[in-house]
């Protein structure tokens, strides 16, 4: 399991950029310590379990245990927030296929394993298959989609929502974000699991972030290795105290030190790049090791953190075989009787399931008279007939699989689908799925002001886009900058880590305002220095059909007072500040609206008041660069983004990436002119840059900046 620690910052109106990176050992290492740290008897029990596995490895080698294929029935629980994180069945299957290819040593990149390690590469003889029969004997495709708030900031809490018997099905949970605090950590965790010696019980299985379940990475392969008893090669065996991967206890050898596998050379610490020239330990040959002398680190191993993971070893296979032999739950999981019960044995013909109705649409907010394309997105069984109902739409009903509907009248409208096949039917209704806006702006005055004093006006004009969490925007009395009321996100008590809470404005005719700007008052306190939350503002000129990012600040740049560990309530105007957003790029637009999006990170409360559309009162910087420049994520492995804001047009702009020798290795943008506003550009790292340190530089006459970018 890879773990990323960083404080992501995006350009705001500030002159400082702070970045923090802390890449340390991942929760799988901590998982092995937490139970034992508070319970000495548990620690003793775990050591006994590990001893049994060690003895089984030696016994199996002496008696030549049959090398048979282990088929494992699996279920994937997709825990999403109104569709956020609900990855497709095709993506789920692609991730499983990639994992199976790795487990069976069918991955083509085994050819890249160095010659002295290549004889050790091994087929684990494990194949994961989606269950075709559920615990109640009903038809299934092995995938459950569940709309729940328990997709944010999860730990084992997500397993309360869905859990199939772990001795009959291997459980995966796909979630939006994972809570690092149970391990006493902070940052972004992409997946974690439970080791089998903690019991094949309701907590056994693997939790993976939705954006790391794919066919391009090795997160699934790595996590499955942990689930079946494999450790990192820098594992410390003290079960309570951090050591390092070269630890060697007198009287012990490679069978009970580090990862307890002799043909994986010990590492001192993770190799997060792909450095083939590191030999971090000198105790490689102690015990029944295949290495007579010191050897290089095996960065190619799937249980490393490198960017070149290609292999399991024969020793790791022996350990996995021993783990299966020591736990009856795992033995039952791969038994022929269980394969029959779950519909995963060779030769099983999948049955047609009743569909679980679901739908998708290309748009949810539109201008009047716009067409919307709807698609059948039903799960489990494949439908053969469809019955749609569109309130407010033309047509108002349809029986085609993927209809197109026009909306001629403003309002919010429900959409219903009944999907069926020969085995049965299922229906779903989305309340107020489509919001239809007028093509003419609601407000055309030369100035517009909203202080949230009129509750009826607020809830008629403004749209709150709710999530499955609890921390939505709400009107708050008695804490305003001016007057009595403001808008608030009750984030301290109700926010879920990674949850996005959105507030959409009414529409404005900006052509009536000379040199327009958006100004607003904000009050916010961080919980502590590790809090990572965002306020972003998006602009739309097509009734909310599409949005462009125009403003973004992370918590350290956004805060208006000192950090607080109790719920923040602004005590005076001194704990508020005004923010401004230049809108001259939209000065001729006659139907503009804005979206305030707050992303929670288990921090503190945020307040919003006195939103004004007005004429610009002044530009602070003649250079045209407004605030600082942000590169995120940094460090990065796949892609990085550059964000900055210009308050005026700037000419002859070049942004390029340089290596440490000063050579241009990638050109990001080269243009004659940039208009005022927020600019965001992507660097496709996977296609352009190898791991290392780079510098991103912008030049434009007198405007220049340089930022460091670390690629892992």
XYZ file of C-alpha atoms in Angstrom:
712
model
C 0.000 0.000 0.000
C 1.436 3.348 -1.017
C 0.918 6.316 1.218
C 1.167 9.931 0.123
C 1.721 12.767 2.559
C 1.499 16.309 1.314
C -0.174 19.613 1.937
C -1.711 20.594 -1.400
C -1.839 24.343 -2.039
C -3.496 26.168 -4.903
C -2.829 29.764 -5.894
C -4.672 32.397 -3.909
C -4.111 36.018 -2.986
C -1.053 35.538 -0.833
C 2.701 35.862 -1.224
C 3.740 32.602 0.425
C 3.599 28.976 -0.639
C 4.045 26.303 1.998
C 4.538 22.646 1.127
C 4.988 19.702 3.441
C 5.941 16.228 2.354
C 6.356 13.295 4.728
C 6.555 9.868 3.138
C 6.824 7.226 5.830
C 5.842 3.617 6.426
C 2.251 2.811 5.524
C -0.654 1.596 7.661
C 0.023 -2.064 6.893
C 3.094 -1.779 9.121
C 1.099 0.056 11.764
C -1.733 -2.472 11.509
C 0.634 -5.105 12.802
C 1.410 -3.016 15.867
C -1.833 -1.412 16.957
C -3.516 -4.495 18.469
C -0.373 -5.563 20.281
C 0.535 -2.128 21.557
C -2.367 -2.077 24.041
C -2.697 -5.797 24.704
C 0.399 -7.823 25.669
C -1.536 -11.085 25.274
C -2.487 -10.124 21.737
C 1.167 -9.405 20.991
C 2.138 -12.848 22.261
C -0.606 -14.440 20.182
C 0.541 -12.681 17.012
C 4.121 -13.843 17.569
C 2.854 -17.399 17.939
C 0.865 -17.053 14.705
C 3.952 -15.842 12.863
C 5.970 -18.730 14.272
C 3.390 -21.230 12.979
C 3.571 -19.712 9.510
C 7.368 -19.878 9.586
C 7.248 -23.540 10.581
C 4.675 -24.277 7.869
C 6.933 -22.753 5.235
C 9.745 -25.107 6.238
C 7.396 -28.125 6.468
C 5.834 -27.452 3.067
C 9.249 -27.207 1.454
C 10.266 -30.566 2.916
C 7.128 -32.420 1.834
C 6.648 -30.792 -1.593
C 3.090 -29.439 -1.196
C 1.052 -29.633 -4.453
C 1.133 -26.429 -6.478
C -2.588 -25.982 -7.188
C -4.563 -22.942 -8.330
C -6.477 -21.117 -5.601
C -9.699 -19.539 -6.922
C -11.020 -16.855 -4.570
C -14.641 -15.606 -4.761
C -14.734 -11.840 -4.270
C -17.332 -9.120 -3.738
C -16.683 -5.433 -4.407
C -18.703 -2.980 -2.295
C -18.680 0.434 -4.026
C -19.508 3.027 -1.360
C -20.270 6.301 -3.138
C -21.738 9.723 -2.481
C -24.582 10.331 -4.946
C -22.388 8.924 -7.698
C -19.076 10.396 -6.572
C -16.692 7.457 -6.394
C -19.144 5.090 -8.140
C -16.638 3.738 -10.644
C -18.019 1.686 -13.506
C -18.267 -2.085 -13.682
C -15.825 -1.977 -16.585
C -13.249 -0.166 -14.423
C -13.761 -2.626 -11.575
C -13.236 -5.595 -13.884
C -10.185 -3.954 -15.455
C -8.614 -3.577 -11.990
C -9.359 -7.220 -11.128
C -7.920 -8.404 -14.436
C -4.718 -6.427 -13.840
C -4.423 -7.877 -10.330
C -4.923 -11.435 -11.614
C -2.306 -10.948 -14.317
C 0.193 -9.887 -11.646
C -0.732 -12.718 -9.265
C -0.285 -15.300 -12.051
C 3.004 -13.826 -13.357
C 1.398 -13.072 -16.705
C 2.423 -9.399 -16.689
C 4.644 -8.574 -19.645
C 6.919 -6.339 -17.559
C 8.427 -9.365 -15.771
C 10.820 -9.141 -18.730
C 12.225 -5.988 -17.091
C 13.271 -7.806 -13.893
C 17.062 -7.785 -13.569
C 18.757 -11.030 -14.575
C 19.987 -11.965 -11.087
C 16.422 -11.718 -9.668
C 14.583 -13.192 -12.668
C 14.970 -16.878 -11.589
C 13.123 -15.991 -8.379
C 9.964 -14.627 -10.069
C 6.927 -16.691 -9.181
C 3.296 -17.356 -10.051
C 1.327 -17.173 -6.779
C -1.329 -19.460 -8.315
C -4.148 -17.206 -7.083
C -7.072 -16.011 -9.163
C -9.742 -13.602 -7.914
C -13.245 -14.074 -9.385
C -16.364 -11.990 -8.887
C -19.053 -14.013 -7.099
C -22.095 -15.021 -9.157
C -24.216 -16.179 -6.197
C -24.683 -14.037 -3.079
C -24.830 -15.248 0.570
C -28.608 -15.774 0.276
C -28.301 -17.909 -2.827
C -29.462 -15.138 -5.156
C -27.997 -14.112 -8.485
C -25.266 -11.427 -8.327
C -22.438 -10.029 -10.427
C -20.246 -9.649 -7.334
C -20.536 -5.831 -7.248
C -22.664 -3.773 -4.826
C -23.254 -0.037 -5.253
C -24.252 1.653 -1.989
C -24.982 5.385 -1.609
C -23.715 6.293 1.857
C -21.916 8.939 3.883
C -19.588 6.152 5.065
C -17.473 6.653 1.970
C -15.611 9.634 3.405
C -12.790 9.515 5.928
C -13.423 5.830 6.511
C -11.628 3.262 8.582
C -13.299 -0.019 9.496
C -16.520 1.986 9.873
C -17.229 1.430 6.179
C -17.509 -2.314 6.819
C -20.639 -1.751 8.894
C -22.419 -0.698 5.698
C -21.667 -3.884 3.765
C -19.866 -7.114 4.614
C -20.324 -10.592 3.170
C -19.101 -13.638 5.159
C -15.284 -13.382 4.860
C -14.726 -17.161 4.913
C -16.942 -17.392 1.809
C -16.189 -14.134 -0.032
C -13.130 -11.921 -0.058
C -14.432 -8.386 0.578
C -13.192 -5.246 -1.169
C -14.509 -1.814 -0.194
C -14.114 1.060 -2.666
C -14.424 4.449 -0.941
C -13.833 8.150 -1.568
C -11.314 8.864 1.213
C -9.606 6.969 4.060
C -9.106 8.319 7.576
C -5.403 8.306 8.543
C -6.015 9.074 12.227
C -6.459 5.477 13.527
C -2.747 5.034 12.864
C -1.871 8.420 14.367
C -1.025 9.686 10.886
C -2.118 12.484 8.548
C -2.133 12.753 4.790
C -3.630 10.720 1.956
C -3.915 6.939 2.251
C -4.832 5.116 -0.956
C -5.625 1.717 0.560
C -5.232 -0.530 3.581
C -6.010 -4.097 4.610
C -6.053 -6.562 7.500
C -3.482 -9.298 7.987
C -4.962 -12.808 8.297
C -3.495 -13.382 11.775
C -5.965 -10.834 13.142
C -8.737 -13.246 12.173
C -10.769 -14.067 9.072
C -13.674 -12.028 10.446
C -15.834 -9.037 9.540
C -12.802 -6.743 9.333
C -10.831 -8.933 6.934
C -10.427 -7.619 3.403
C -9.064 -4.558 1.606
C -10.208 -0.928 1.460
C -9.154 1.043 -1.635
C -9.751 4.631 -2.763
C -11.876 4.798 -5.919
C -9.220 6.741 -7.846
C -6.585 4.047 -7.211
C -8.718 1.126 -8.400
C -7.635 0.899 -12.025
C -5.685 -1.086 -14.597
C -2.655 1.220 -14.601
C -1.325 0.915 -11.038
C -0.354 -1.855 -8.628
C -2.307 -0.795 -5.525
C -4.615 -3.847 -5.674
C -1.740 -6.274 -6.221
C 0.174 -4.764 -3.299
C -2.801 -4.846 -0.921
C -3.659 -8.459 -1.775
C -0.085 -9.394 -0.937
C -0.626 -7.978 2.572
C -3.997 -9.731 2.936
C -2.334 -13.072 2.280
C 0.531 -12.538 4.713
C 3.230 -10.607 2.849
C 5.025 -7.653 4.366
C 7.176 -4.861 3.063
C 10.818 -5.826 2.785
C 11.742 -3.122 5.303
C 9.373 -4.616 7.899
C 10.546 -4.462 11.499
C 9.672 -7.453 13.677
C 9.653 -5.672 17.049
C 5.821 -5.514 17.019
C 5.663 -2.290 18.918
C 8.741 -0.194 18.251
C 9.774 1.328 14.982
C 13.005 -0.181 13.753
C 14.349 -0.284 10.246
C 14.472 -2.817 7.437
C 18.037 -3.852 8.171
C 17.145 -4.908 11.721
C 18.812 -8.125 12.801
C 18.131 -9.816 16.118
C 20.989 -11.959 17.414
C 20.166 -15.636 16.971
C 17.626 -14.935 14.229
C 17.967 -15.097 10.465
C 16.017 -14.173 7.336
C 13.195 -16.586 8.229
C 12.144 -14.458 11.224
C 13.539 -11.008 10.457
C 12.314 -8.238 8.187
C 9.554 -9.701 5.945
C 10.429 -13.303 6.966
C 11.130 -14.171 3.320
C 14.715 -15.096 2.514
C 14.814 -14.381 -1.214
C 13.653 -10.754 -0.819
C 16.778 -8.822 0.229
C 16.105 -6.594 3.253
C 15.664 -2.863 2.649
C 16.455 -0.101 5.083
C 13.485 1.987 3.940
C 11.101 2.325 0.968
C 12.521 3.103 -2.456
C 9.833 5.364 -3.879
C 11.412 5.809 -7.296
C 13.098 3.129 -9.357
C 16.711 3.258 -8.260
C 18.393 0.027 -9.345
C 21.710 0.951 -7.702
C 20.810 0.945 -3.993
C 22.024 -1.702 -1.550
C 20.625 -0.372 1.687
C 21.413 -3.362 3.963
C 24.474 -5.543 4.449
C 22.844 -8.541 6.171
C 21.387 -10.060 2.964
C 23.161 -13.411 3.311
C 22.266 -14.249 6.929
C 20.357 -17.544 7.196
C 19.120 -19.764 4.338
C 19.373 -16.888 1.889
C 19.998 -17.445 -1.857
C 22.450 -14.538 -1.736
C 25.985 -15.595 -0.703
C 27.034 -11.937 -0.398
C 25.463 -8.520 -0.157
C 23.056 -7.724 -3.016
C 21.092 -4.806 -4.393
C 17.598 -3.965 -3.167
C 14.765 -5.728 -5.015
C 12.873 -2.640 -6.125
C 11.015 -4.778 -8.700
C 8.989 -6.506 -5.985
C 5.237 -5.852 -5.733
C 5.644 -5.314 -1.980
C 7.942 -2.330 -2.511
C 6.943 1.289 -3.119
C 8.852 1.661 -6.360
C 7.579 2.725 -9.759
C 8.875 -0.515 -11.285
C 6.974 -3.253 -9.408
C 7.003 -6.414 -11.548
C 7.269 -9.571 -9.430
C 6.589 -11.822 -6.477
C 9.304 -14.293 -5.450
C 9.306 -18.038 -4.800
C 9.817 -17.312 -1.108
C 6.777 -15.039 -1.023
C 4.738 -17.751 -2.732
C 5.831 -20.258 -0.078
C 4.747 -17.860 2.650
C 1.327 -17.276 1.029
C 0.841 -21.062 0.708
C 1.691 -21.479 4.392
C -0.757 -18.717 5.380
C -3.597 -20.456 3.541
C -2.678 -23.705 5.261
C -2.867 -22.153 8.722
C -6.308 -20.508 8.624
C -9.500 -22.483 8.210
C -11.306 -19.374 6.998
C -8.947 -19.113 4.019
C -9.124 -22.863 3.410
C -12.914 -22.648 3.257
C -12.687 -19.607 0.984
C -10.899 -21.609 -1.743
C -12.672 -24.938 -1.145
C -14.546 -26.493 -4.057
C -17.771 -26.498 -2.028
C -17.466 -22.738 -1.550
C -16.691 -22.183 -5.226
C -19.913 -24.031 -6.048
C -21.874 -21.999 -3.464
C -20.524 -18.698 -4.844
C -20.769 -19.642 -8.532
C -17.036 -19.243 -9.198
C -15.919 -22.810 -10.030
C -14.585 -23.632 -13.488
C -17.473 -24.318 -15.841
C -20.123 -22.365 -13.944
C -22.520 -20.658 -16.371
C -23.587 -17.243 -14.977
C -27.329 -16.802 -14.620
C -29.282 -13.751 -15.751
C -29.911 -11.507 -12.732
C -32.753 -9.088 -12.167
C -31.381 -5.599 -12.869
C -30.855 -2.969 -10.208
C -32.140 0.168 -11.900
C -29.897 3.211 -12.198
C -29.426 6.046 -14.653
C -27.024 8.779 -15.661
C -27.366 12.037 -17.576
C -24.938 14.270 -19.418
C -26.230 17.329 -17.530
C -28.040 18.130 -14.297
C -28.238 21.953 -14.625
C -29.253 23.410 -17.980
C -30.641 26.467 -19.737
C -34.252 26.441 -20.866
C -34.884 24.567 -24.170
C -31.684 22.496 -23.790
C -31.584 18.793 -24.675
C -30.340 16.247 -22.114
C -29.057 12.777 -23.006
C -30.024 10.083 -20.495
C -28.398 6.652 -20.262
C -29.386 3.400 -18.630
C -26.773 2.717 -15.929
C -28.462 -0.270 -14.317
C -26.300 -2.629 -12.296
C -26.141 -6.383 -11.677
C -28.523 -7.776 -14.329
C -28.695 -6.605 -17.959
C -32.076 -4.988 -18.748
C -33.948 -5.746 -21.952
C -36.715 -3.148 -21.549
C -36.956 0.350 -20.098
C -39.716 2.681 -18.988
C -38.692 6.297 -18.393
C -40.729 9.123 -16.870
C -39.534 12.740 -17.223
C -41.507 15.359 -15.282
C -41.276 18.652 -17.126
C -39.597 17.020 -20.117
C -40.433 16.573 -23.791
C -41.148 13.745 -24.297
C -42.525 13.038 -20.833
C -41.883 9.287 -21.187
C -39.817 6.875 -23.266
C -39.150 3.154 -23.709
C -35.761 3.387 -25.446
C -32.598 2.509 -23.553
C -30.892 5.906 -23.851
C -33.416 8.704 -24.567
C -32.861 12.401 -25.325
C -35.199 14.886 -23.620
C -35.775 18.620 -24.014
C -36.822 20.891 -21.141
C -38.810 23.997 -22.101
C -39.835 25.370 -18.704
C -37.716 26.538 -15.769
C -37.875 24.491 -12.569
C -36.464 21.330 -10.958
C -37.696 17.990 -12.256
C -37.673 14.330 -11.228
C -36.518 11.459 -13.436
C -37.725 7.864 -13.006
C -36.562 4.635 -14.640
C -38.032 1.133 -14.500
C -35.535 -1.404 -15.889
C -36.520 -5.042 -16.454
C -35.628 -8.344 -18.059
C -37.154 -11.834 -17.980
C -36.196 -12.314 -14.319
C -37.885 -9.176 -12.971
C -37.960 -5.386 -12.789
C -36.561 -2.650 -10.565
C -37.175 1.112 -10.422
C -35.366 4.216 -9.246
C -36.391 7.875 -9.032
C -34.026 10.852 -8.769
C -35.767 13.765 -7.070
C -35.081 17.124 -8.759
C -32.455 15.519 -10.985
C -32.675 18.262 -13.636
C -32.602 21.976 -12.807
C -33.728 24.182 -15.719
C -32.628 27.831 -15.589
C -33.886 30.828 -17.526
C -31.798 32.054 -20.457
C -32.121 35.582 -19.076
C -30.180 36.531 -15.952
C -32.124 36.976 -12.710
C -30.174 40.150 -11.825
C -29.070 42.911 -14.193
C -28.343 45.806 -11.874
C -25.006 47.610 -12.041
C -24.274 46.246 -8.575
C -25.563 43.179 -6.755
C -25.329 42.438 -3.045
C -26.346 39.402 -1.020
C -26.092 39.494 2.772
C -28.342 36.450 3.407
C -30.811 38.339 5.577
C -33.942 37.256 3.638
C -34.431 33.503 4.083
C -37.146 33.210 1.417
C -34.965 34.981 -1.144
C -31.933 32.862 -0.295
C -33.559 29.505 -0.827
C -35.333 30.700 -3.994
C -32.223 32.254 -5.523
C -29.452 29.968 -4.295
C -29.119 26.234 -4.901
C -27.541 23.969 -2.275
C -26.107 20.821 -3.833
C -26.245 18.244 -1.076
C -24.063 15.204 -0.593
C -24.666 12.039 1.395
C -22.816 13.625 4.311
C -24.270 16.097 6.824
C -22.133 19.229 6.432
C -24.225 21.183 3.945
C -24.425 24.962 3.554
C -27.030 26.465 5.872
C -28.175 29.885 6.995
C -26.686 30.877 10.346
C -28.025 33.572 12.651
C -26.016 35.827 14.938
C -22.546 35.337 13.420
C -22.640 37.603 10.345
C -20.068 40.176 9.239
C -22.904 42.651 8.689
C -26.522 42.338 9.742
C -27.601 39.181 11.535
C -27.301 36.260 9.086
C -24.697 34.551 6.921
C -24.129 31.172 5.271
C -22.168 28.492 7.128
C -20.713 25.015 6.674
C -21.026 23.146 9.987
C -17.781 21.376 9.182
C -16.373 20.763 12.660
C -19.107 18.384 13.800
C -20.563 17.123 10.522
C -17.872 17.279 7.833
C -16.578 14.091 6.206
C -13.002 13.987 4.941
C -13.053 14.740 1.194
C -16.755 15.673 1.108
C -17.563 18.511 -1.315
C -20.284 20.939 -0.189
C -21.591 23.268 -2.907
C -23.581 26.527 -3.004
C -24.691 27.858 -6.417
C -25.565 31.529 -6.922
C -28.376 33.055 -8.971
C -27.467 34.391 -12.434
C -26.115 37.879 -13.196
C -25.863 40.068 -16.251
C -22.256 41.268 -15.993
C -22.508 43.503 -19.064
C -24.179 46.125 -16.891
C -21.110 46.402 -14.626
C -17.967 48.262 -15.715
C -14.857 46.115 -14.981
C -16.736 43.661 -12.718
C -15.368 41.816 -9.731
C -16.805 39.357 -7.222
C -16.127 40.299 -3.604
C -17.159 38.399 -0.485
C -16.420 38.110 3.208
C -15.154 34.842 4.655
C -14.384 33.629 8.199
C -12.553 30.354 8.790
C -10.338 28.674 11.353
C -8.140 25.649 10.865
C -8.372 22.818 13.389
C -4.571 22.541 13.391
C -1.638 22.958 11.006
C -2.267 19.584 9.320
C -5.837 20.477 8.285
C -6.138 20.429 4.498
C -9.384 21.946 3.234
C -10.309 24.061 0.221
C -12.665 26.820 -0.806
C -13.042 26.992 -4.581
C -15.166 29.225 -6.763
C -16.302 28.127 -10.214
C -17.946 30.241 -12.936
C -20.555 29.153 -15.481
C -21.959 30.997 -18.481
C -24.315 28.184 -19.564
C -26.745 27.876 -16.621
C -24.448 25.531 -14.671
C -24.020 22.940 -17.428
C -20.242 23.416 -17.280
C -17.995 25.133 -14.736
C -14.573 26.825 -14.860
C -12.367 27.100 -11.779
C -11.693 30.768 -10.993
C -10.518 30.819 -7.359
C -8.998 28.292 -4.974
C -7.454 28.552 -1.533
C -6.376 25.858 0.852
C -6.958 26.145 4.585
C -3.627 27.753 5.528
C -4.194 30.593 3.034
C -7.914 30.847 3.741
C -7.906 31.078 7.532
C -8.879 34.369 9.118
C -7.905 33.674 12.718
C -5.785 31.314 14.826
C -6.249 27.533 14.810
C -8.986 26.259 17.099
C -9.780 22.768 18.369
C -13.295 23.777 19.410
C -16.071 24.740 16.959
C -15.147 28.100 15.416
C -17.657 30.943 15.677
C -16.396 34.387 14.562
C -16.509 36.676 17.579
C -16.090 39.975 15.712
C -15.467 41.518 12.300
C -11.743 41.168 12.996
C -12.087 37.413 12.394
C -13.425 37.988 8.870
C -11.627 39.100 5.724
C -12.634 40.188 2.237
C -11.662 38.206 -0.853
C -11.869 39.515 -4.429
C -12.139 37.755 -7.770
C -11.498 39.657 -11.021
C -14.330 39.083 -13.533
C -13.224 41.309 -16.421
C -12.821 38.214 -18.622
C -16.613 37.814 -18.347
C -17.514 41.506 -18.660
C -19.771 40.963 -21.700
C -21.524 37.878 -20.337
C -25.260 38.321 -19.814
C -26.037 35.130 -17.829
C -23.324 34.319 -15.302
C -23.508 32.294 -12.099
C -20.970 31.131 -9.525
C -20.476 28.035 -7.396
C -18.826 28.107 -3.970
C -17.389 24.658 -3.252
C -15.954 23.749 0.156
C -13.982 20.502 0.491
C -13.901 19.168 4.042
C -10.795 17.742 5.675
C -11.982 17.159 9.240
C -11.214 20.788 10.052
C -13.268 23.668 11.403
C -16.291 25.758 10.419
C -16.476 28.183 7.492
C -18.719 31.264 7.127
C -19.644 33.305 4.054
C -21.281 36.752 3.928
C -21.707 39.953 1.883
C -21.342 38.613 -1.648
C -21.093 41.542 -4.067
C -20.881 41.956 -7.825
C -19.410 45.429 -8.354
C -16.944 47.541 -10.260
C -13.289 46.804 -9.512
C -12.016 49.141 -6.816
C -8.328 48.666 -7.640
C -5.600 46.230 -8.659
C -2.805 45.761 -6.178
C -0.094 44.424 -8.463
C 0.998 46.026 -11.720
C 2.651 42.784 -12.804
C -0.708 41.120 -13.397
C 0.143 38.129 -11.159
C -2.365 37.972 -8.323
C -1.263 35.956 -5.302
C 1.046 32.970 -5.461
C 1.561 30.011 -7.781
C 0.636 26.456 -6.793
C 1.918 23.139 -8.125
C 0.017 20.138 -6.819
C 0.255 17.317 -5.913
C 3.893 17.749 -5.088
C 5.545 15.204 -4.961
C 3.603 13.590 -7.801
C 3.661 10.275 -9.658
C 1.080 10.548 -12.471
C 0.286 14.176 -13.225
C 0.732 17.589 -11.673
C -1.284 20.788 -12.000
C -0.113 24.404 -12.058
C -2.574 27.050 -10.843
C -2.143 30.830 -10.708
C -4.331 33.914 -11.067
C -3.710 36.994 -13.190
C -5.481 40.263 -12.391
C -4.629 41.723 -15.793
C -3.645 40.464 -19.225
C -0.002 39.394 -19.559
C 1.818 38.845 -22.845
C 4.392 36.438 -24.301
C 3.940 33.750 -21.667
C 6.139 30.658 -21.547
C 5.946 27.973 -18.858
C 8.457 25.130 -19.128
C 9.878 22.332 -16.985
C 13.654 22.184 -16.473
C 15.824 19.402 -15.066
C 18.539 20.058 -12.475
C 21.050 20.740 -15.278
C 18.910 23.541 -16.668
C 17.695 21.633 -19.732
C 14.086 22.111 -20.890
C 12.378 18.693 -20.641
C 8.740 19.716 -21.152
C 6.862 22.766 -22.380
C 3.619 23.467 -20.525
C 2.377 26.570 -22.350
C 3.706 29.048 -24.886
C 1.227 31.754 -25.829
C 1.084 35.380 -26.944
C -1.380 36.410 -24.242
C -3.143 35.299 -21.066
C -6.398 37.009 -20.116
C -7.235 37.936 -16.497
C -8.435 35.045 -14.350
C -7.373 31.730 -12.851
C -5.222 29.561 -15.099
C -4.678 25.831 -14.648
C -2.329 23.617 -16.665
C -1.484 19.919 -16.468
C 1.894 18.189 -16.701
C 1.461 14.571 -17.850
C 4.304 13.169 -15.770
C 3.871 9.541 -16.802
C 4.575 10.478 -20.428
C 7.232 13.137 -19.938
C 9.267 12.957 -16.744
C 11.294 10.307 -14.919
C 11.542 10.355 -11.101
C 13.669 13.225 -9.854
C 13.713 16.944 -9.051
C 12.582 19.516 -11.619
C 11.927 23.236 -11.790
C 8.852 24.789 -13.375
C 9.564 28.305 -14.662
C 7.317 30.994 -16.117
C 8.605 34.003 -18.032
C 6.541 36.933 -19.302
C 8.451 40.211 -19.524
C 8.862 41.397 -15.956
C 6.723 38.590 -14.549
C 8.800 35.535 -13.597
C 8.506 32.700 -11.123
C 10.176 29.340 -10.495
C 8.782 26.440 -8.458
C 10.261 23.070 -7.549
C 8.477 19.885 -8.683
C 9.367 16.459 -7.274
C 8.471 13.424 -9.394
C 8.388 10.015 -7.708
